[in-house]
CSV table of C-alpha atoms in Angstrom, one decimal:
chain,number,residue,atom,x,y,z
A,26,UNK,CA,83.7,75.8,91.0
A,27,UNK,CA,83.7,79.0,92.6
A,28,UNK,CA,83.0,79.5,96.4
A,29,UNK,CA,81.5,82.0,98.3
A,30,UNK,CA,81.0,81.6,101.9
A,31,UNK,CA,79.1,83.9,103.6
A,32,UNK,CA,80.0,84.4,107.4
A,33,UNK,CA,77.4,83.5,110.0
A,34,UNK,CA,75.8,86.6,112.0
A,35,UNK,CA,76.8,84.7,115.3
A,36,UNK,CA,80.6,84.9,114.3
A,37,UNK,CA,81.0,88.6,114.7
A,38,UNK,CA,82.3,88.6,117.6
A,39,UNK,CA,85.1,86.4,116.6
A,40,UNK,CA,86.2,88.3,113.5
A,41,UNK,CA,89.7,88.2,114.8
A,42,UNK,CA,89.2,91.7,117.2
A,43,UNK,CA,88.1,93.7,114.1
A,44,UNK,CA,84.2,94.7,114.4
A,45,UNK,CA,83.3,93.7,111.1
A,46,UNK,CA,79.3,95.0,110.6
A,47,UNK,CA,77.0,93.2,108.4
A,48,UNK,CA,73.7,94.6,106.2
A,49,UNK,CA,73.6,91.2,104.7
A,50,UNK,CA,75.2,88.0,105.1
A,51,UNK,CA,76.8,88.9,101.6
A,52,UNK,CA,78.0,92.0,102.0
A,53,UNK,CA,80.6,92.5,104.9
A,54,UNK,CA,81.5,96.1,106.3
A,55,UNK,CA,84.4,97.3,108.0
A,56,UNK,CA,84.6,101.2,109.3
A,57,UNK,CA,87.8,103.3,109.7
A,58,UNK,CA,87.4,103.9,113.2
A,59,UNK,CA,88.1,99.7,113.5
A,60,UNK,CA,91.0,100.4,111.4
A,61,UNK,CA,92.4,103.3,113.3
A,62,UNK,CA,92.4,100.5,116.4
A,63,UNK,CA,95.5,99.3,115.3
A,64,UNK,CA,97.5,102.1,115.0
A,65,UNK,CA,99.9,102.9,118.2
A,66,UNK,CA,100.3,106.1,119.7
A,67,UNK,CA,103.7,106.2,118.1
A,68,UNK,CA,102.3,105.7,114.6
A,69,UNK,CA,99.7,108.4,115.5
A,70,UNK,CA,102.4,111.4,116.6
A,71,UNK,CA,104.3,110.6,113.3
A,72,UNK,CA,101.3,110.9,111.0
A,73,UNK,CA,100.8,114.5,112.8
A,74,UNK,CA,104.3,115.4,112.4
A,75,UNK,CA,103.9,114.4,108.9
A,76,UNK,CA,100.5,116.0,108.5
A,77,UNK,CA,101.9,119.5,109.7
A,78,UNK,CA,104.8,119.6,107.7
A,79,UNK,CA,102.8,118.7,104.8
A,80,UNK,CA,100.5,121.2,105.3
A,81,UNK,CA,103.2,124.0,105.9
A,82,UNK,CA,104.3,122.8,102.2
A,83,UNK,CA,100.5,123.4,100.8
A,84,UNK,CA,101.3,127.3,101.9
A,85,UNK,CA,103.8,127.4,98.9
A,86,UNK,CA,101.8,126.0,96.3
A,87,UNK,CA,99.9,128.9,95.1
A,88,UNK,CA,101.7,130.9,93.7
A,89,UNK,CA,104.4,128.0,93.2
A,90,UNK,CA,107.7,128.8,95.1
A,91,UNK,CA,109.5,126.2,93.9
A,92,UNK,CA,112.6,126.4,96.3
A,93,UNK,CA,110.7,126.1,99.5
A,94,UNK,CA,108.6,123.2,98.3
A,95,UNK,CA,111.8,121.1,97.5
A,96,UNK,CA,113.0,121.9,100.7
A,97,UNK,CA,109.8,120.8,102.7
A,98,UNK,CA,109.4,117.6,100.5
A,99,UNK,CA,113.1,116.6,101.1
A,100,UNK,CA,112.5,117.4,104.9
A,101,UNK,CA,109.2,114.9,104.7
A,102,UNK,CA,111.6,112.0,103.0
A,103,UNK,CA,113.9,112.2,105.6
A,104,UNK,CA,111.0,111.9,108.4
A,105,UNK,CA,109.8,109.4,106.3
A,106,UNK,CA,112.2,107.5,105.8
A,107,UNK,CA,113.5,107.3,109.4
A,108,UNK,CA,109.7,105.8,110.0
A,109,UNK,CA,110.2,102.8,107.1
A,110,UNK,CA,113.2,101.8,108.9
A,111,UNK,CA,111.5,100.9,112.2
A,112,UNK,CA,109.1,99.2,110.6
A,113,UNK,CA,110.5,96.3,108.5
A,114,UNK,CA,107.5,95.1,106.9
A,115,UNK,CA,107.6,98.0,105.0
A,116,UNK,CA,109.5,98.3,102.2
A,117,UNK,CA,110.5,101.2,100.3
A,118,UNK,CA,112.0,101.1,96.5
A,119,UNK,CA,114.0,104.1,96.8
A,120,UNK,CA,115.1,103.7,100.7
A,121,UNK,CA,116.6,100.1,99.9
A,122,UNK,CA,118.3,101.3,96.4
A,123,UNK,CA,120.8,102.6,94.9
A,124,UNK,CA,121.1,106.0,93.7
A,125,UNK,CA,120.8,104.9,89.8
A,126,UNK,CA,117.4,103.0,90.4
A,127,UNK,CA,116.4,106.0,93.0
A,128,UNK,CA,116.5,108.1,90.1
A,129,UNK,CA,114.8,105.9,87.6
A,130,UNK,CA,111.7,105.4,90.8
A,131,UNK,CA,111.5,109.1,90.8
A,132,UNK,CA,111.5,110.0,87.3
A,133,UNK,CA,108.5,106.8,86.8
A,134,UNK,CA,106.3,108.1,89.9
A,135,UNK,CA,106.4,112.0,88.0
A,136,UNK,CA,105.3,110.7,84.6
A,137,UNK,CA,102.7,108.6,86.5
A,138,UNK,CA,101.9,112.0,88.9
A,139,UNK,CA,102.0,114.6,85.8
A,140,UNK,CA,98.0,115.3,85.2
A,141,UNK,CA,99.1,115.6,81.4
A,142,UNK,CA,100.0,111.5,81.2
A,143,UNK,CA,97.3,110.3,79.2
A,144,UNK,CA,95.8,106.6,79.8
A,145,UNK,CA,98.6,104.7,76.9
A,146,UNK,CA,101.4,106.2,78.9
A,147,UNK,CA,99.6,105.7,82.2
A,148,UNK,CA,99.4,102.3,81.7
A,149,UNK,CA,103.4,101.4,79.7
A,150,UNK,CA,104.5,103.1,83.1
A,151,UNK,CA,102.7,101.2,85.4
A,152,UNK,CA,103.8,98.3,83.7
A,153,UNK,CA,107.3,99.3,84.2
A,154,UNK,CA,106.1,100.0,88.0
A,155,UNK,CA,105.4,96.4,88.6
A,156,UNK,CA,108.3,95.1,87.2
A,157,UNK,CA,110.3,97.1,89.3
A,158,UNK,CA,108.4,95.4,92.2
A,159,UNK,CA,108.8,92.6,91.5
A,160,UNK,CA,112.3,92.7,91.3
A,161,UNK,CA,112.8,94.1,94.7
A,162,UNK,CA,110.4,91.3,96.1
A,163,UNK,CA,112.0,88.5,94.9
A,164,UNK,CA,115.3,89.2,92.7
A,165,UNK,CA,117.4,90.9,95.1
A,166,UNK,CA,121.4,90.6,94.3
A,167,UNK,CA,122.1,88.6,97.1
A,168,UNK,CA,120.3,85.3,95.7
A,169,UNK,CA,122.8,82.7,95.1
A,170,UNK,CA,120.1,80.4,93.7
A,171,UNK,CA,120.8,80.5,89.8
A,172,UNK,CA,118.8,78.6,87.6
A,173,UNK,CA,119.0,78.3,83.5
A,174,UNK,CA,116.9,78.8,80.5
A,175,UNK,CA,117.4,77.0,77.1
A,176,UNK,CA,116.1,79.2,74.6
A,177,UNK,CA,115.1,77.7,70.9
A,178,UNK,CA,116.6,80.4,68.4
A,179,UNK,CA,114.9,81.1,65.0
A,180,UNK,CA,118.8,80.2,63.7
A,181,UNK,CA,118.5,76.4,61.9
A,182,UNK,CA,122.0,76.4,59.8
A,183,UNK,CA,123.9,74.6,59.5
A,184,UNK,CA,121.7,72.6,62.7
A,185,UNK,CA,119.0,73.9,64.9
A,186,UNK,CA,120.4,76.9,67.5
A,187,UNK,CA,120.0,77.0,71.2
A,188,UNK,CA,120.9,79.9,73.8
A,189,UNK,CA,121.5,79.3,77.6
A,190,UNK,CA,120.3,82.0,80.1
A,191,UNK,CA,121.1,82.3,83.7
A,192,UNK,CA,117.8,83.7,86.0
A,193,UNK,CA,117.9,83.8,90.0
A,194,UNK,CA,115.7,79.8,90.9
A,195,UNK,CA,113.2,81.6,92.9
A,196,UNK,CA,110.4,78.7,92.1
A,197,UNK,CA,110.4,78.2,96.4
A,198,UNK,CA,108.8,81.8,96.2
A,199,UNK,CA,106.8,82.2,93.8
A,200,UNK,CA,105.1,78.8,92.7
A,201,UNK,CA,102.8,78.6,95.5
A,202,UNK,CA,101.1,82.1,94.8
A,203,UNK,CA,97.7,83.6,94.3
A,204,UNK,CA,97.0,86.5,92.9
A,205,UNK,CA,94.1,88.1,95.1
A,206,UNK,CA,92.3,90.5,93.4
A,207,UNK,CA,90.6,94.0,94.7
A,208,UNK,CA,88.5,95.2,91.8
A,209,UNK,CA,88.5,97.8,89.5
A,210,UNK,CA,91.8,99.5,89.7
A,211,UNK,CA,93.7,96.6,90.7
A,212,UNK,CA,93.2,93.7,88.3
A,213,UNK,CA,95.8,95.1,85.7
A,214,UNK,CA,98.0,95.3,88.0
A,215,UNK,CA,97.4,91.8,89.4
A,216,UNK,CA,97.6,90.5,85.9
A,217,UNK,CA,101.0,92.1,85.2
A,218,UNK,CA,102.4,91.1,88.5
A,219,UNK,CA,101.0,87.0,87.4
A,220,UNK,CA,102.8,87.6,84.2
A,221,UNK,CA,106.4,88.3,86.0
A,222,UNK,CA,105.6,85.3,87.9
A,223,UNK,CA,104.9,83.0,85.0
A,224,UNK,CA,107.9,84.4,83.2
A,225,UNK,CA,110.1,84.0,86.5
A,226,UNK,CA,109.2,80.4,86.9
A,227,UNK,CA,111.0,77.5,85.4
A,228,UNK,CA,107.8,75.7,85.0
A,229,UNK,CA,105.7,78.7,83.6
A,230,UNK,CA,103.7,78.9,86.5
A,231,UNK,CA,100.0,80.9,86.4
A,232,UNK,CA,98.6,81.8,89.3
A,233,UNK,CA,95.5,81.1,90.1
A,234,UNK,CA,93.1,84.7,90.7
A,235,UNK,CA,90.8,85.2,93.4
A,236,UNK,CA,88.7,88.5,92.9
A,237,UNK,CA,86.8,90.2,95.4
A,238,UNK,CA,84.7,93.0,94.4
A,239,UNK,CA,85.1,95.6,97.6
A,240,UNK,CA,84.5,99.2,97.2
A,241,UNK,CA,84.7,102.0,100.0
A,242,UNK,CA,81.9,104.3,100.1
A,243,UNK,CA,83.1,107.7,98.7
A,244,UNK,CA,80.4,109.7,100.3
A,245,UNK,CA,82.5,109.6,103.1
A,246,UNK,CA,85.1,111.2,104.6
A,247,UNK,CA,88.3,109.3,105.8
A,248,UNK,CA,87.8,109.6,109.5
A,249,UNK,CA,84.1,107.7,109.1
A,250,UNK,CA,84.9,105.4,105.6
A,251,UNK,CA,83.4,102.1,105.3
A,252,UNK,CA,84.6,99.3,103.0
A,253,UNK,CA,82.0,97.3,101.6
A,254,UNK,CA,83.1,93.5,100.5
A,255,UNK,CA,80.1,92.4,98.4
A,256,UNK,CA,80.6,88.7,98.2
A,257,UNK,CA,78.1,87.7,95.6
A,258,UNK,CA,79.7,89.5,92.7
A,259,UNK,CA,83.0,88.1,93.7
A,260,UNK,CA,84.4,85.1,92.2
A,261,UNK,CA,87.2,82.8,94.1
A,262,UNK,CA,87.3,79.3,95.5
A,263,UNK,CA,88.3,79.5,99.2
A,264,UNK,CA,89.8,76.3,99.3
A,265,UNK,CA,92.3,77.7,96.8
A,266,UNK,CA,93.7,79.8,99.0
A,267,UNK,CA,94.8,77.8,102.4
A,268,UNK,CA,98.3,77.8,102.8
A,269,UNK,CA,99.2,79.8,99.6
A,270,UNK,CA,100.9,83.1,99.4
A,271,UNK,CA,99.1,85.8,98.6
A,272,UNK,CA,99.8,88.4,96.7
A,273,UNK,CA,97.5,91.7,96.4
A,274,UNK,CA,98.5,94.5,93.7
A,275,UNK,CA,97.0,98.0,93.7
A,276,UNK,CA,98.4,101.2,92.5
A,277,UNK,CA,97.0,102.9,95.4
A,278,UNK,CA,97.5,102.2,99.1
A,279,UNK,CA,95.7,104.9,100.5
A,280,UNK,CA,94.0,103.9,103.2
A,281,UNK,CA,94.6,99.8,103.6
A,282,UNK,CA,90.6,99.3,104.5
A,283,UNK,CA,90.1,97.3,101.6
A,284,UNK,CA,93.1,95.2,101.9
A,285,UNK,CA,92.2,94.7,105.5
A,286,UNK,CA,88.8,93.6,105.4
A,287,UNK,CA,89.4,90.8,102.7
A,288,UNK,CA,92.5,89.4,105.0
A,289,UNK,CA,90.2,89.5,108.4
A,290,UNK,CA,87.2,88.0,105.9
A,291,UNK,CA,89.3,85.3,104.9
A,292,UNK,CA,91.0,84.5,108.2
A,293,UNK,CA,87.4,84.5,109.6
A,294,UNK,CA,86.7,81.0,107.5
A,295,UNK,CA,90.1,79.5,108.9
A,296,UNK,CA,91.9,80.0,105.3
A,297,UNK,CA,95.6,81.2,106.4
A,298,UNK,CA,98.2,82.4,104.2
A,299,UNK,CA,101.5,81.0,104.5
A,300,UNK,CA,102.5,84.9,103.3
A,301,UNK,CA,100.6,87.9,102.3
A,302,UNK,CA,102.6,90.6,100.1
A,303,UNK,CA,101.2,94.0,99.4
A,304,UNK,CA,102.4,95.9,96.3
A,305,UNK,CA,101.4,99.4,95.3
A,306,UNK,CA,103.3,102.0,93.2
A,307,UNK,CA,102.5,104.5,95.1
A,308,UNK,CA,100.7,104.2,99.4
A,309,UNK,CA,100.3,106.9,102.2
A,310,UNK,CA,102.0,106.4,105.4
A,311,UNK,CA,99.1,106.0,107.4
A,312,UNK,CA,97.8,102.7,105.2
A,313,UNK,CA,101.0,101.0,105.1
A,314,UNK,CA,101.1,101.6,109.0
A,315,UNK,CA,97.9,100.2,108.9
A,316,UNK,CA,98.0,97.0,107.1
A,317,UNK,CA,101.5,96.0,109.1
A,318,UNK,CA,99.6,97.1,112.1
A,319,UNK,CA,96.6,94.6,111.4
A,320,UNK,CA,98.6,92.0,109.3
A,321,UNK,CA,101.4,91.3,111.2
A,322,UNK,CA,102.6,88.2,108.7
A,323,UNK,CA,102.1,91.2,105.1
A,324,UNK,CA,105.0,92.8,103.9
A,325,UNK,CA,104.1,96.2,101.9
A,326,UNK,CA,106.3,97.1,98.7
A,327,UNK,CA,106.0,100.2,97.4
A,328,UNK,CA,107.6,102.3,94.7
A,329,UNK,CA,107.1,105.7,96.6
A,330,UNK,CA,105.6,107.1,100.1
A,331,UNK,CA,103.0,109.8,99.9
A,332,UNK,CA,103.1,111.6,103.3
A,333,UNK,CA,99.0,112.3,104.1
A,334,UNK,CA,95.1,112.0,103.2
A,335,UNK,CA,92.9,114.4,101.9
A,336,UNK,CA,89.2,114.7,104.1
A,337,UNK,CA,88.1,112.2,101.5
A,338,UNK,CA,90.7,109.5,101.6
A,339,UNK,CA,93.0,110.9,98.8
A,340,UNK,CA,96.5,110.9,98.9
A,341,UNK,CA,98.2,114.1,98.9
A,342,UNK,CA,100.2,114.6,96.4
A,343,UNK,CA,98.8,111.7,95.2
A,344,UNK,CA,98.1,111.4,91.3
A,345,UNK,CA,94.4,110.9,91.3
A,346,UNK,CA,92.3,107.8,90.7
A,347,UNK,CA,94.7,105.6,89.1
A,348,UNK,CA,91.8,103.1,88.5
A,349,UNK,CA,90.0,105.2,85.9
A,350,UNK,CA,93.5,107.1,84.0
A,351,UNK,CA,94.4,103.2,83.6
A,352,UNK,CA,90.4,101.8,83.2
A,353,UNK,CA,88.8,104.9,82.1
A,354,UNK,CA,85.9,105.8,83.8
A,355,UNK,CA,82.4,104.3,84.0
A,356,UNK,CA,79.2,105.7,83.2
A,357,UNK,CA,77.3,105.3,86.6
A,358,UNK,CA,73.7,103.9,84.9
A,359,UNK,CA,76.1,101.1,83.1
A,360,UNK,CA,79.1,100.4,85.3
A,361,UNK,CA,81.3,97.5,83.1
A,362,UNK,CA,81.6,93.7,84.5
A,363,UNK,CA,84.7,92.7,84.4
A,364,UNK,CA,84.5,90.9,81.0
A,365,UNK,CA,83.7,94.0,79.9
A,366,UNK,CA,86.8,96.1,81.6
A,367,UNK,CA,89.3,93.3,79.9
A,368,UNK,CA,87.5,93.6,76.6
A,369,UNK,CA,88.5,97.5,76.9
A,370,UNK,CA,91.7,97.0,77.7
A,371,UNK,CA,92.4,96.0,74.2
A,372,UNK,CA,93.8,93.7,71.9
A,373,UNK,CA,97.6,94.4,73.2
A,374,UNK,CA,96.7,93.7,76.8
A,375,UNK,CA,94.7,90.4,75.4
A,376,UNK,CA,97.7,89.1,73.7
A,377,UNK,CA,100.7,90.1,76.2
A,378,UNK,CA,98.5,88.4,79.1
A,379,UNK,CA,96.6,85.7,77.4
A,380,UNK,CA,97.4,83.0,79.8
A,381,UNK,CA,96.2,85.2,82.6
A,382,UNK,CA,92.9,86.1,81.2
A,383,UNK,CA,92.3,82.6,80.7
A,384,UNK,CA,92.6,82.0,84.2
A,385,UNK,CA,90.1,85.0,85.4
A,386,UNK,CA,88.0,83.3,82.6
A,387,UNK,CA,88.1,79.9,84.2
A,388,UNK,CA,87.7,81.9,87.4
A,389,UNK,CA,84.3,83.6,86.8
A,390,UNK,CA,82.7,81.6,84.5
A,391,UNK,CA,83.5,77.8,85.9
């Protein structure tokens, strides 16, 4: 059965040196300024270098000037990616690849970026995202592990036809994973990223899911967000969890609040992760910087660095709410549950992942 446990009001001041606030004792807050804690001064002059050469780009946007923008954004990778390479829990598609797969990253995080993508296209990409991910995580060239698989073949004459297959044996990393979930805009990512797993494993592993329904408040601005953890409308059994490695999936990094507050949450009831890995298609550099900062055993993968926030918490360039162009949005008098999300997602999506909405079934409903 699924477990929520509530944290006492008299461990507060034990939450692991974040000041967590609570309205209820099933609703946990954490505010950005808590966040911001963890950030050196170091981390703090490189997000204002990148902020002002960001901002000297926005003077060229309207009208367009086209060479002076490609300039400044290829200025801002270089900054960039001299900050990834101190910081080795960060990972960075095109700043570990080669030029072929560089090129493929870039031309998937434009189709993904282009405001004319419509939701089928938004979603085959993002597909394609995770994959990509996932290979970078845990199927680098340098594995020297190989294992097989024996494939039955619809070919019977003149006997019964067989192919043999050689994968990289990664079953040591990814057979003792959870998927934790951070609703809306992450479970289809979390569900695709289960699916490379099961098909990765020689035993056809399925994660087990742990959702947490967190939201930040959006009537906010970034320097003052809160992110809200409601624990009744989340669904996972804490025990589950101990010892696993977690694995969170969310297109967005923006600004690693909500991330943070389910890690310090869970910490909090003496549940540890033998690994936590963060994979997002596209972050800003001030939430990667912050979830290494506060997480000091996560590793953040992601396909592409965005160089700043908005006032509101948006990245910049961004590519908009990638939870609505791959959910669609919701009507605010009937928000969908998550049965009814999957539902939407189609008859496609049911099929291709069938043995991963049957564990989000077992999840929420036993």
């Amino acid at each position: 059965m699924s477990e929520c446990v509530c944290i006492p009001m008299c461990m507060n001041k034990a939450f692991l040196g974040v000041k967590m606030k609570f309205k209820t004792e099933e609703k946990i807050i954490l505010k950005a300024e808590d966040l911001d804690g963890y950030l050196t001064k170091k981390d703090m002059d490189d997000l204002d270098l990148l902020r002002s050469m960001y901002d000297s780009t926005m003077k060229h946007f309207e009208p367009l000037n086209e060479p002076e923008v490609i300039k400044n954004f290829d200025a801002m990778g270089k900054e960039l990616q001299r900050i990834v390479s101190e910081n080795p829990n960060l990972v960075v598609y095109p700043f570990v690849s080669d030029s072929g797969n560089q090129a493929e990253a870039s031309r998937l995080i434009s189709k993904l970026r282009n405001i004319n993508t419509g939701h089928e296209e938004f979603v085959y990409y993002s597909q394609r995202a995770y994959e990509m991910l996932f290979k970078l995580a845990y199927t680098q060239p340098t594995e020297s592990k190989k294992g097989h698989i024996v494939v039955k073949t619809p070919v019977s004459n003149p006997c019964q036809n067989y192919a043999v297959h050689k994968i990289p044996d990664i079953d040591d990393k990814i057979e003792n994973s959870v998927m934790c979930v951070m609703l809306r805009g992450a479970l289809l990512p979390s569900i695709i990223m289960s699916k490379e797993i099961e098909e990765y494993s020689s035993k056809k592993y399925v994660t087990p899911f742990a959702l947490f329904k967190i939201n930040r408040d959006d009537t906010k601005h970034e320097n003052d967000m809160e992110y809200v953890l409601d624990l009744k409308k989340s669904f996972f059994d804490i025990h589950e969890l101990d010892g696993k490695d977690w694995i969170f999936a969310d297109p967005m990094n923006a600004t690693g609040g909500s991330l943070v507050t389910v890690v310090k949450y869970l910490q909090a009831q003496n549940i540890k992760p033998r690994s936590i890995k963060f994979f997002n298609v596209i972050s800003a550099l001030k939430g990667s910087l912050r979830v290494i900062r506060a997480l000091p055993n996560c590793t953040c993968y992601t396909l592409w660095l965005d160089p700043v926030l908005n006032a509101k918490a948006y990245i910049m360039p961004g590519l908009g709410d990638a939870g609505d162009r791959l959910n669609g949005c919701d009507k605010k008098e009937s928000p969908r549950n998550i049965i009814r999300l999957i539902a939407d997602y189609g008859a496609s999506i049911s099929m291709l992942y069938h043995n991963q909405l049957m564990k989000i079934e077992q999840t929420v409903l036993d």
